[in-house]
Coordinates of C-alpha atoms in Angstrom, one line a residue:
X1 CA -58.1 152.0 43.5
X2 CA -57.3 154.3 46.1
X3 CA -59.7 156.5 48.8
X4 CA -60.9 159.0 46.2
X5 CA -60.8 156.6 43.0
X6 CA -63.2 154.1 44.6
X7 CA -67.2 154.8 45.4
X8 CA -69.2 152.0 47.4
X9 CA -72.5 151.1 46.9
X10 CA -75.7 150.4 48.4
X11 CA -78.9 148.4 46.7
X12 CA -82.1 149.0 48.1
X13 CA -85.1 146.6 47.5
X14 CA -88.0 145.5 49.1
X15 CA -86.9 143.0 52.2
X16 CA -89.4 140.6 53.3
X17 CA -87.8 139.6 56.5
X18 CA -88.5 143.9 56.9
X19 CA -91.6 144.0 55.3
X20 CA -90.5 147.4 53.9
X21 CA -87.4 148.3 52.0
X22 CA -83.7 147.5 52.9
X23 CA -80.4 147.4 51.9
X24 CA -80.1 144.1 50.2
X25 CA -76.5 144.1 49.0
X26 CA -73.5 146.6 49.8
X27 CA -69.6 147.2 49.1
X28 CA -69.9 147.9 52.7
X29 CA -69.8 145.9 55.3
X30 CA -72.4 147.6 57.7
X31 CA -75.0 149.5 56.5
X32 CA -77.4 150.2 59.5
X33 CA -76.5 153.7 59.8
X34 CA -77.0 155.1 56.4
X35 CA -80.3 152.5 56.3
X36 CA -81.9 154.8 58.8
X37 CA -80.4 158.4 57.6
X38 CA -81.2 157.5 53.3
X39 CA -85.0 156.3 54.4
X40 CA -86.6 159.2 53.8
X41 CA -85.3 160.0 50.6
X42 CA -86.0 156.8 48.8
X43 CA -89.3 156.3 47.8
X44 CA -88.8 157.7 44.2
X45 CA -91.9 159.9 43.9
X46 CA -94.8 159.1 41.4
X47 CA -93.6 160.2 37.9
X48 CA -91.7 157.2 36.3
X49 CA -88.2 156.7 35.1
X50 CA -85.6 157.7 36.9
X51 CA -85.5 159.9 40.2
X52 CA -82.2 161.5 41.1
X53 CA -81.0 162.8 44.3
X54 CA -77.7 164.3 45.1
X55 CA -77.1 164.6 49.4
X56 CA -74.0 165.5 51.8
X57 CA -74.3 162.4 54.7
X58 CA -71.5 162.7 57.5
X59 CA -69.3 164.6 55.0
X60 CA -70.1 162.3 52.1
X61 CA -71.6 163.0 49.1
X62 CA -74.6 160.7 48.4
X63 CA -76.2 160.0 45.1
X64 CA -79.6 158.0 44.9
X65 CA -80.4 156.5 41.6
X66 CA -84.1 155.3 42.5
X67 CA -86.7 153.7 40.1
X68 CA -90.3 152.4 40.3
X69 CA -91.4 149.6 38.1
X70 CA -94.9 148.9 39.4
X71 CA -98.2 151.3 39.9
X72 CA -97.5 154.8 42.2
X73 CA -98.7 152.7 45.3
X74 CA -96.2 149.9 45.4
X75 CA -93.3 149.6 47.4
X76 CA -92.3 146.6 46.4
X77 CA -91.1 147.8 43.2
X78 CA -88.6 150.2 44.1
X79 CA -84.9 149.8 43.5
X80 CA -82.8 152.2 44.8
X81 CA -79.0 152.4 44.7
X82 CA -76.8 154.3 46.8
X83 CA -73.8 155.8 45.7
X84 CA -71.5 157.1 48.6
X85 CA -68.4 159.2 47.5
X86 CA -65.1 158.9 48.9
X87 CA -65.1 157.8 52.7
X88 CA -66.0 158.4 56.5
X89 CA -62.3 159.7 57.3
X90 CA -61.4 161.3 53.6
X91 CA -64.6 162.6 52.3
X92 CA -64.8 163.9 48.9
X93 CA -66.8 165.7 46.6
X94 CA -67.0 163.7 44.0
X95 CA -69.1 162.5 42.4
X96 CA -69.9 166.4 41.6
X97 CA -73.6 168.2 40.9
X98 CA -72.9 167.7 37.1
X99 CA -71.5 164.2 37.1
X100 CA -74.3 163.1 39.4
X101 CA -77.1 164.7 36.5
X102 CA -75.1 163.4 33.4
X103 CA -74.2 160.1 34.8
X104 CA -76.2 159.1 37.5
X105 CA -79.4 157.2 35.5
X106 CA -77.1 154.9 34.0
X107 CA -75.2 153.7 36.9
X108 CA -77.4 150.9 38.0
X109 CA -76.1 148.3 35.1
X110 CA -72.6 148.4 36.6
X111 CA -73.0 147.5 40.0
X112 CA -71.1 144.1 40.6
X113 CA -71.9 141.1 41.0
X114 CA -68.9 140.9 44.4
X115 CA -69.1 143.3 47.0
X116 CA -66.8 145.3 45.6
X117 CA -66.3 149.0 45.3
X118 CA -66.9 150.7 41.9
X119 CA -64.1 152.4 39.9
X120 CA -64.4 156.3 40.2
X121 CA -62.8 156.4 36.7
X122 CA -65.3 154.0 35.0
X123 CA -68.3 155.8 36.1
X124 CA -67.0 159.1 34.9
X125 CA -66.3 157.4 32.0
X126 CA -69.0 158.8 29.4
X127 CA -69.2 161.9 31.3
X128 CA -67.9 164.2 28.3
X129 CA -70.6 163.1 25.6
X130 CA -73.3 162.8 28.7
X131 CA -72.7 166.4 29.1
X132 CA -72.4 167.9 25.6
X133 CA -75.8 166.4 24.9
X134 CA -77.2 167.4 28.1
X135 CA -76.2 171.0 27.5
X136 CA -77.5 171.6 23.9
X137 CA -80.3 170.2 25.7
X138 CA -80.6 172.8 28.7
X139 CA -79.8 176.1 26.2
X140 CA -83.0 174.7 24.2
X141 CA -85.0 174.8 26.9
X142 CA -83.6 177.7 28.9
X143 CA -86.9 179.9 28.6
X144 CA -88.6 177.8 31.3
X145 CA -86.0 178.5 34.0
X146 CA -86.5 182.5 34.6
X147 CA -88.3 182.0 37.3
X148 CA -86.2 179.9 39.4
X149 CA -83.4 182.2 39.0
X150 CA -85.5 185.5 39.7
X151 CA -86.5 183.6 43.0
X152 CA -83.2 182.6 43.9
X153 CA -82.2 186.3 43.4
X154 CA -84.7 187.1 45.9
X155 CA -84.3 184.2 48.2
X156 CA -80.5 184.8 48.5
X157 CA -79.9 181.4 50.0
X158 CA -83.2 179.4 50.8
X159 CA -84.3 176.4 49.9
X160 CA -86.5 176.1 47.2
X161 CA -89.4 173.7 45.5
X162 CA -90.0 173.8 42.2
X163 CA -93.4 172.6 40.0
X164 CA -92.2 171.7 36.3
X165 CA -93.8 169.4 33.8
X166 CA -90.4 169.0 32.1
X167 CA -87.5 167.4 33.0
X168 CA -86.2 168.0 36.4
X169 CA -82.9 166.8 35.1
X170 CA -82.0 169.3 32.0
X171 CA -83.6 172.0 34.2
X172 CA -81.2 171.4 37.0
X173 CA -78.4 171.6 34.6
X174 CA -79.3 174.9 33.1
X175 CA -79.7 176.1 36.6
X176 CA -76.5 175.1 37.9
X177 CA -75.0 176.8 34.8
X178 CA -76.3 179.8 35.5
X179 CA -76.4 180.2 39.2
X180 CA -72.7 179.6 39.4
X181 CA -72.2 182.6 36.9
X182 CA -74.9 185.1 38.2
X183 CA -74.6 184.3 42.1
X184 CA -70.8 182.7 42.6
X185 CA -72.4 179.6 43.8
X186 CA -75.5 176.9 43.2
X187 CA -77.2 174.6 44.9
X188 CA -75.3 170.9 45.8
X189 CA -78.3 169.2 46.9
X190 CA -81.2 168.3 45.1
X191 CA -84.0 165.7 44.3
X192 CA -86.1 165.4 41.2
X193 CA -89.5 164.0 41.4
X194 CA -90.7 163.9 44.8
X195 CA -94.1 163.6 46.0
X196 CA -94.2 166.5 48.6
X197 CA -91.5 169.3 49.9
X198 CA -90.9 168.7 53.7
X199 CA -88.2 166.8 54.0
X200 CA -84.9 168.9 54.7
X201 CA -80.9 168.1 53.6
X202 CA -81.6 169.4 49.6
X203 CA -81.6 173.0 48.2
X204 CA -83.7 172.3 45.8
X205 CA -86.7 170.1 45.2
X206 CA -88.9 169.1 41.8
X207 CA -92.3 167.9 42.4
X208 CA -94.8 167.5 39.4
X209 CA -97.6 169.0 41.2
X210 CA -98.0 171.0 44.2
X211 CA -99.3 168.8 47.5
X212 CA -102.1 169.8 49.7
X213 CA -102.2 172.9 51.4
X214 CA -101.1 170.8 54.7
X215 CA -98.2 169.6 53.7
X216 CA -96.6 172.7 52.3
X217 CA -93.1 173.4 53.9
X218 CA -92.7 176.6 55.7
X219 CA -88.9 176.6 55.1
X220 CA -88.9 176.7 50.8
X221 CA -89.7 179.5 48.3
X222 CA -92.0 177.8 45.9
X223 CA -91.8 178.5 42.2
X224 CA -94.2 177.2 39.8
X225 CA -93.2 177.3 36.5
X226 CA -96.5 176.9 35.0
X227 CA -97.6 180.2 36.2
X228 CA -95.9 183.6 34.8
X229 CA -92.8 185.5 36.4
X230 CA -93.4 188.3 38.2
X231 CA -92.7 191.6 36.6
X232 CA -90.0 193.3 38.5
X233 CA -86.4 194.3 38.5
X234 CA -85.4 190.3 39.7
X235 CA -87.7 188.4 36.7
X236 CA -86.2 190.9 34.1
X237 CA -82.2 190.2 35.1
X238 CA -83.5 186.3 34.9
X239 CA -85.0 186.7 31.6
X240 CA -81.7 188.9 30.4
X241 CA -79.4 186.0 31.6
X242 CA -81.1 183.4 30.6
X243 CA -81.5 184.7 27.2
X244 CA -77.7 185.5 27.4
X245 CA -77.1 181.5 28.6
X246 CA -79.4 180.3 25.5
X247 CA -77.1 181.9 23.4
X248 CA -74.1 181.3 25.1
X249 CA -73.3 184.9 26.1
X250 CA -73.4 184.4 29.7
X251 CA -69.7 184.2 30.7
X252 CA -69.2 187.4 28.2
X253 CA -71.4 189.4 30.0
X254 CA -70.2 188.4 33.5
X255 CA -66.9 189.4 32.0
X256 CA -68.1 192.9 31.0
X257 CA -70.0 193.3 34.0
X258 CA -66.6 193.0 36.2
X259 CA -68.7 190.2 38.5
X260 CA -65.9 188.8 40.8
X261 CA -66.1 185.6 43.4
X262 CA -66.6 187.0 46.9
X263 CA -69.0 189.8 45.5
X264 CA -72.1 190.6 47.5
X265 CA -75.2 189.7 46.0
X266 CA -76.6 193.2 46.5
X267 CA -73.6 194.8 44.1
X268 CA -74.5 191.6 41.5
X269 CA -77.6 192.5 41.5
X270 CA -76.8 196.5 40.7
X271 CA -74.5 195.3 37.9
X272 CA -77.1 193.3 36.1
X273 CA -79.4 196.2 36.7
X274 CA -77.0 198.6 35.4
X275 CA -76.9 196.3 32.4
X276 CA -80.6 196.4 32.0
X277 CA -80.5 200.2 31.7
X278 CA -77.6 200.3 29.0
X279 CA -79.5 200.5 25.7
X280 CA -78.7 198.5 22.7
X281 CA -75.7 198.3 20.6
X282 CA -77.2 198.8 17.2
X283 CA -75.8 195.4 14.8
X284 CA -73.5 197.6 11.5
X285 CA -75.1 195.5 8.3
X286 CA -72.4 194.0 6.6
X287 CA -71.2 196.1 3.4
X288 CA -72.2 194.5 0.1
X289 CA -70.8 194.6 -2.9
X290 CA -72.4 195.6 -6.0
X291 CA -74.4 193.5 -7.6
X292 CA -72.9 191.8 -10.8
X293 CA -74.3 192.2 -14.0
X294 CA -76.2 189.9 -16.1
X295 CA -75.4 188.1 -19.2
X296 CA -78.0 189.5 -20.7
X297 CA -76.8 193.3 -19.3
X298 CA -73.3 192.6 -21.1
X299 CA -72.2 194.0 -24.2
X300 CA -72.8 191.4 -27.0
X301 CA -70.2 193.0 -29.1
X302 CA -66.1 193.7 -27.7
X303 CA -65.8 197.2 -26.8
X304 CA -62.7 199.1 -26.3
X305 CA -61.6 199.5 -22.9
X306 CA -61.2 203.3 -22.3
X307 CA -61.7 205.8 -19.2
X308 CA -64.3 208.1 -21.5
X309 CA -67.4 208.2 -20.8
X310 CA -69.8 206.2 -23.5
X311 CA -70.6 208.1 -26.3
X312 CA -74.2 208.9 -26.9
X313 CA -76.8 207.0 -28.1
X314 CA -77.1 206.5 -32.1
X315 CA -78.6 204.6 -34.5
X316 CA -75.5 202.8 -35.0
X317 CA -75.1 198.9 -34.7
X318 CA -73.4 198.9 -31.0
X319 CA -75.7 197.6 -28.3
X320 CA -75.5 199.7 -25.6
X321 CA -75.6 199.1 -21.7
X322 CA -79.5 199.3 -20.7
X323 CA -79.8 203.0 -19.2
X324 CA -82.8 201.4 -16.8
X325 CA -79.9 201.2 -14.1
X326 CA -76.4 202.3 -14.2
X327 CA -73.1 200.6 -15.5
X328 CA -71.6 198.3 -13.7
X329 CA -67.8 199.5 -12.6
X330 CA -65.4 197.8 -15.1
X331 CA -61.8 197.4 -14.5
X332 CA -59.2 197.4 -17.3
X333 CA -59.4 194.4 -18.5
X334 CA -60.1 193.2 -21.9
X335 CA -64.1 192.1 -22.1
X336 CA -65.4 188.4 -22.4
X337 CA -65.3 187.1 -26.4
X338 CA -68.5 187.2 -28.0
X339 CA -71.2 183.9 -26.9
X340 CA -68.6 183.5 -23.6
X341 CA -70.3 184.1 -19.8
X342 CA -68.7 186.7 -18.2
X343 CA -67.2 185.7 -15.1
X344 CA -68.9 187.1 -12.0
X345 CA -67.0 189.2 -9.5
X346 CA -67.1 187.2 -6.0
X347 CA -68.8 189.1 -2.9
X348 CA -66.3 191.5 -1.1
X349 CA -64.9 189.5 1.7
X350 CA -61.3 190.5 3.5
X351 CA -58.6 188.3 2.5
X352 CA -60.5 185.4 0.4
X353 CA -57.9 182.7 0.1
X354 CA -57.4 181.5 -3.6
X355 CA -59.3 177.7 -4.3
X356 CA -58.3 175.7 -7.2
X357 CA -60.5 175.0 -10.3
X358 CA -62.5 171.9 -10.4
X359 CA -61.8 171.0 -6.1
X360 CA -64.6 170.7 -4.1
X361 CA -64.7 172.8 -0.5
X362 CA -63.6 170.6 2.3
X363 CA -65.7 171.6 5.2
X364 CA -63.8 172.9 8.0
X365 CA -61.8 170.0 10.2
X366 CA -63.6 169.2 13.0
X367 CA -61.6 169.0 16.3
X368 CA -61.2 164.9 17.1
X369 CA -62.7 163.7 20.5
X370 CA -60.0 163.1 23.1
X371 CA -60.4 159.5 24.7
X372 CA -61.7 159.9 28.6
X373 CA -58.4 158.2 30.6
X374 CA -60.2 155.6 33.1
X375 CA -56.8 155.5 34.8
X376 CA -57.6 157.5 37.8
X377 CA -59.5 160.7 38.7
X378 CA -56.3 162.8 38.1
X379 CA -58.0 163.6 34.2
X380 CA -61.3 164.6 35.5
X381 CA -60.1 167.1 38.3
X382 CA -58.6 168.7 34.9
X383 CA -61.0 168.6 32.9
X384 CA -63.4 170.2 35.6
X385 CA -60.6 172.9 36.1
X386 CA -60.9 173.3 32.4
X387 CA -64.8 174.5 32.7
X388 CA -64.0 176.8 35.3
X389 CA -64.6 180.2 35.0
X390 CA -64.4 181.6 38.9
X391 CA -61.1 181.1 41.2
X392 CA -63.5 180.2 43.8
X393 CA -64.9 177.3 42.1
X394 CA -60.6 176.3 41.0
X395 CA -60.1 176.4 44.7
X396 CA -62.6 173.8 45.7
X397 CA -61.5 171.3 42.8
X398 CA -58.2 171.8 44.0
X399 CA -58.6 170.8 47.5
X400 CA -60.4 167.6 46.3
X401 CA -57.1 167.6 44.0
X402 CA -55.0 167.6 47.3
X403 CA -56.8 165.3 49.2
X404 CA -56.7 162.9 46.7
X405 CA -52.8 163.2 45.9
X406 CA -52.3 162.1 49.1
X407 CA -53.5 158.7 47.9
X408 CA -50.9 158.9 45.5
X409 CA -47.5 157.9 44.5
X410 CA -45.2 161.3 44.7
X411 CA -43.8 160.3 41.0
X412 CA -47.5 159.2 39.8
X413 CA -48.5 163.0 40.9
X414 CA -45.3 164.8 40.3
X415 CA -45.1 163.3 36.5
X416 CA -49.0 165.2 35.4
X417 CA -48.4 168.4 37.6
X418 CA -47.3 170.3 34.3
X419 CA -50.5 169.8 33.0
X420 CA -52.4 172.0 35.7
X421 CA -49.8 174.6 35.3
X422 CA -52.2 176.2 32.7
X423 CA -55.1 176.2 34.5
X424 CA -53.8 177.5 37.7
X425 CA -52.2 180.0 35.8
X426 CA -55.5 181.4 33.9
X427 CA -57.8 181.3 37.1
X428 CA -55.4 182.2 40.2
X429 CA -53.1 184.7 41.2
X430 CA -49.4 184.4 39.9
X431 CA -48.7 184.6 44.0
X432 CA -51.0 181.1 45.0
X433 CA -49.5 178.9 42.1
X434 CA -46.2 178.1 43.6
X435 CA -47.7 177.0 46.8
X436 CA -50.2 175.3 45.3
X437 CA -47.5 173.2 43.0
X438 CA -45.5 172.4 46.3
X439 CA -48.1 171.1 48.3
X440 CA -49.4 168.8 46.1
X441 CA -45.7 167.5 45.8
X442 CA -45.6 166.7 49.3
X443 CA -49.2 166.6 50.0
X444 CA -48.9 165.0 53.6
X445 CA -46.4 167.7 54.8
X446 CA -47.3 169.2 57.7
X447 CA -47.1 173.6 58.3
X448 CA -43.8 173.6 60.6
X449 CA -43.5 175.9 63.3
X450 CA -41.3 178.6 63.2
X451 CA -38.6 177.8 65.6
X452 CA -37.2 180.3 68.2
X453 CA -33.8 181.1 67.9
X454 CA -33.2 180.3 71.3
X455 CA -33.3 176.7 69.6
X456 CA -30.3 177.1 67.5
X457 CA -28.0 174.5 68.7
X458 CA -25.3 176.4 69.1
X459 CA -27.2 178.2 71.9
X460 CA -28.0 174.5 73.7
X461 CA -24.5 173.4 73.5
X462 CA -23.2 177.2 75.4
X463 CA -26.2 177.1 77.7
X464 CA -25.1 173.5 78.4
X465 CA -21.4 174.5 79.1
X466 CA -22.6 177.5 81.2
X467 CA -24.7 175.4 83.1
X468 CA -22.3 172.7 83.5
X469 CA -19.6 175.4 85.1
X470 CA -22.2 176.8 87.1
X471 CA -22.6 173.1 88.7
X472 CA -19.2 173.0 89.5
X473 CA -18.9 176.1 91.1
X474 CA -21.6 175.0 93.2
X475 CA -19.9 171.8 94.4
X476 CA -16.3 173.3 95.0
X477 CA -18.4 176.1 97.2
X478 CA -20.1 173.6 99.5
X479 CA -17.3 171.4 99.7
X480 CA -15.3 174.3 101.2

């Protein structure tokens, strides 16, 4: 494993030589520091379950898995583990927000039993169906999260705490989702689950219930999500994009909207106003076809096929057509044989492909799941620029991309290059992907200076001659 592929580990317990909690086994070998900067975030709140928390420490991105077992009041039930993400001279930025949601509660069964630092590869490893469930699961609930994203419109960039009875988890998610859309950007840190709202290094902070008026932080926005949204322009662009998000329309209507990375967030917000203003694009019904008729509206008797119109009615033996409702267009064809079923004329639908008699309708194939490579981290910087949608967000992946083919073998990186080509080529100028290729073919090159021409050597060698002659001329003069 290299710098990137590898996380380390801390475990957290309750230390009696401490009489408190401590780090009771590490991959690391000194833990004092991060003992004294993680303390305040874990004590895992009251709710049970797990409580997830997502922090940037020196440059490293920390995630704290932490549990409870016992009553609200115990300490010594806690277990917390620490997951620290690439290292103090290469940081990295993985694991991600997402990974760190989808992932994160089931991490505690594969710490090992050695001191050893855990595979990158193998705890992104059910990542892809971790996600898929945990987004059919934040669209299903989107309703609830209008309000955060109205007061993040407002807030611009302050920290917020939230009060949800739901899960802190699938909420975060749908946030995330849609912040990175709407805004350009979303919050890294978070917690889930915490008791009160002063402590400072997350964005973003789930409590169950508000604490008491003298512990409220002056630095957050609090939104409650029990109470209703307020009624201006900023709760109905939340409630028109997370209605578009439920429905999957979000990305289509950033699209239409011409919302760019680098945007203000005063000309996002006019767009989304603008949209707000653009009235509704009436549905067109689909066209039906006339309905077939009846076996019982048929003709009991074979009746010659002929363009004129029926003759009228006698007291002859013909049944006729009822005249409650008109005649169903015929074409020329010769009519069923008496005691048959007429066949029924399908629905009009453009370009109906033919099915044979008597074979059932195979239900369309369903695409097969890829496997999730556990080789090295190289699949899941692709598969994250995959979800992209912004060059902004392609950029940052792709300087965690760099940093981590440096760890690399050239031939290891320069053999999967081709498979980025598509992605860089969809989300970045045609002018950035050349550059981009070359650098992560020689990823510890460094920028060389342009070099005077003065420094040709063709210049040294006549400026050493010249100088050489000019010596000379020196000597033979004083020796004169």
């Amino acid at each position: 494993m290299g710098r990137y592929s590898s996380v380390d580990w801390i475990l957290f317990e309750w230390d009696e030589r401490r009489t408190g909690l401590g780090p009771v086994r590490s991959s690391l070998e000194d833990t004092r520091g991060w003992y004294h900067q993680l303390g305040p975030w874990l004590d895992p709140g009251p709710a049970p379950g797990v409580s997830i928390c997502r922090l940037m420490v020196d440059g490293r991105v920390v995630v704290l898995s932490r549990t409870r077992t016992g009553g609200s009041d115990s300490r010594r039930t806690i277990r917390v583990q620490a997951y620290l993400g690439g290292s103090a001279a290469n940081a990295s930025a993985m694991p991600n927000v997402r990974q760190a949601l989808a992932l994160a509660p089931g991490w505690s069964s594969l710490l090992p039993a050695d001191p050893e630092p855990l595979d990158l590869a193998v705890l992104l490893r059910p990542y892809a169906d971790s996600s898929a469930a945990l987004d059919r699961r934040a669209r299903g609930e989107a309703a609830a999260l209008a309000p955060i994203v109205s007061e993040a419109l407002r807030g611009n960039r302050e920290p917020l705490s939230v009060a949800a009875q739901g899960e802190a988890v699938v909420q975060l998610w749908g946030l995330v989702d849609i912040l990175d859309l709407v805004l350009g950007r979303y919050p890294e840190t978070f917690s889930t689950y915490e008791s009160d709202d002063l402590k400072q290094g997350a964005e973003v902070i789930f409590l169950q219930q508000w604490p008491g008026p003298s512990s409220r932080a002056a630095h957050r926005r609090r939104v409650d999500l029990r109470a209703p949204d307020q009624g201006d322009l900023y709760g109905e662009i939340a409630a028109m994009v997370v209605q578009a998000y439920a429905g999957r329309q979000l990305p289509a209507l950033v699209r239409r909207l011409r919302i760019t990375d680098g945007m203000a967030l005063e000309e996002r917000v006019e767009l989304l106003a603008a949209a707000l203003r653009e009235p509704p694009k009436p549905v067109p019904a689909e066209p039906r076809a006339p309905r077939p008729p009846l076996p019982s509206e048929l003709p009991s008797e074979p009746a010659p096929a002929t363009s004129e119109a029926p003759p009228p009615a006698t007291s002859g033996p013909r049944t006729r057509v009822p005249t409650g409702r008109p005649a169903p267009v015929t074409r020329e064809e010769p009519p069923p044989a008496p005691g048959t079923r007429a066949p029924l004329s399908p629905p009009a639908r453009p370009e109906a492909q033919p099915v044979a008699v008597g074979t059932p309708a195979s239900p369309p194939a369903r695409p097969e799941a890829q496997p999730v490579a556990v080789r090295d981290a190289f699949d899941y910087f692709l598969a994250e620029l995959a979800e992209a949608t912004t060059a902004g967000a392609a950029r940052g992946i792709l300087r965690d991309l760099h940093a981590w083919a440096r760890t690399r073998p050239p031939a290891d990186v320069r053999s999967r290059l081709h498979a980025l080509v598509p992605e860089l080529e969809r989300l970045l100028p045609d002018d950035e992907v050349n550059p981009i290729l070359r650098d992560l073919l020689d990823p510890d090159a460094s920028a060389e200076a342009v070099r005077s021409a003065w420094l040709d050597p063709r210049w040294l060698v006549l400026a050493a001659v010249l100088l050489v002659v000019l010596v000379l001329q020196v000597v033979t003069t004083v020796l004169r």
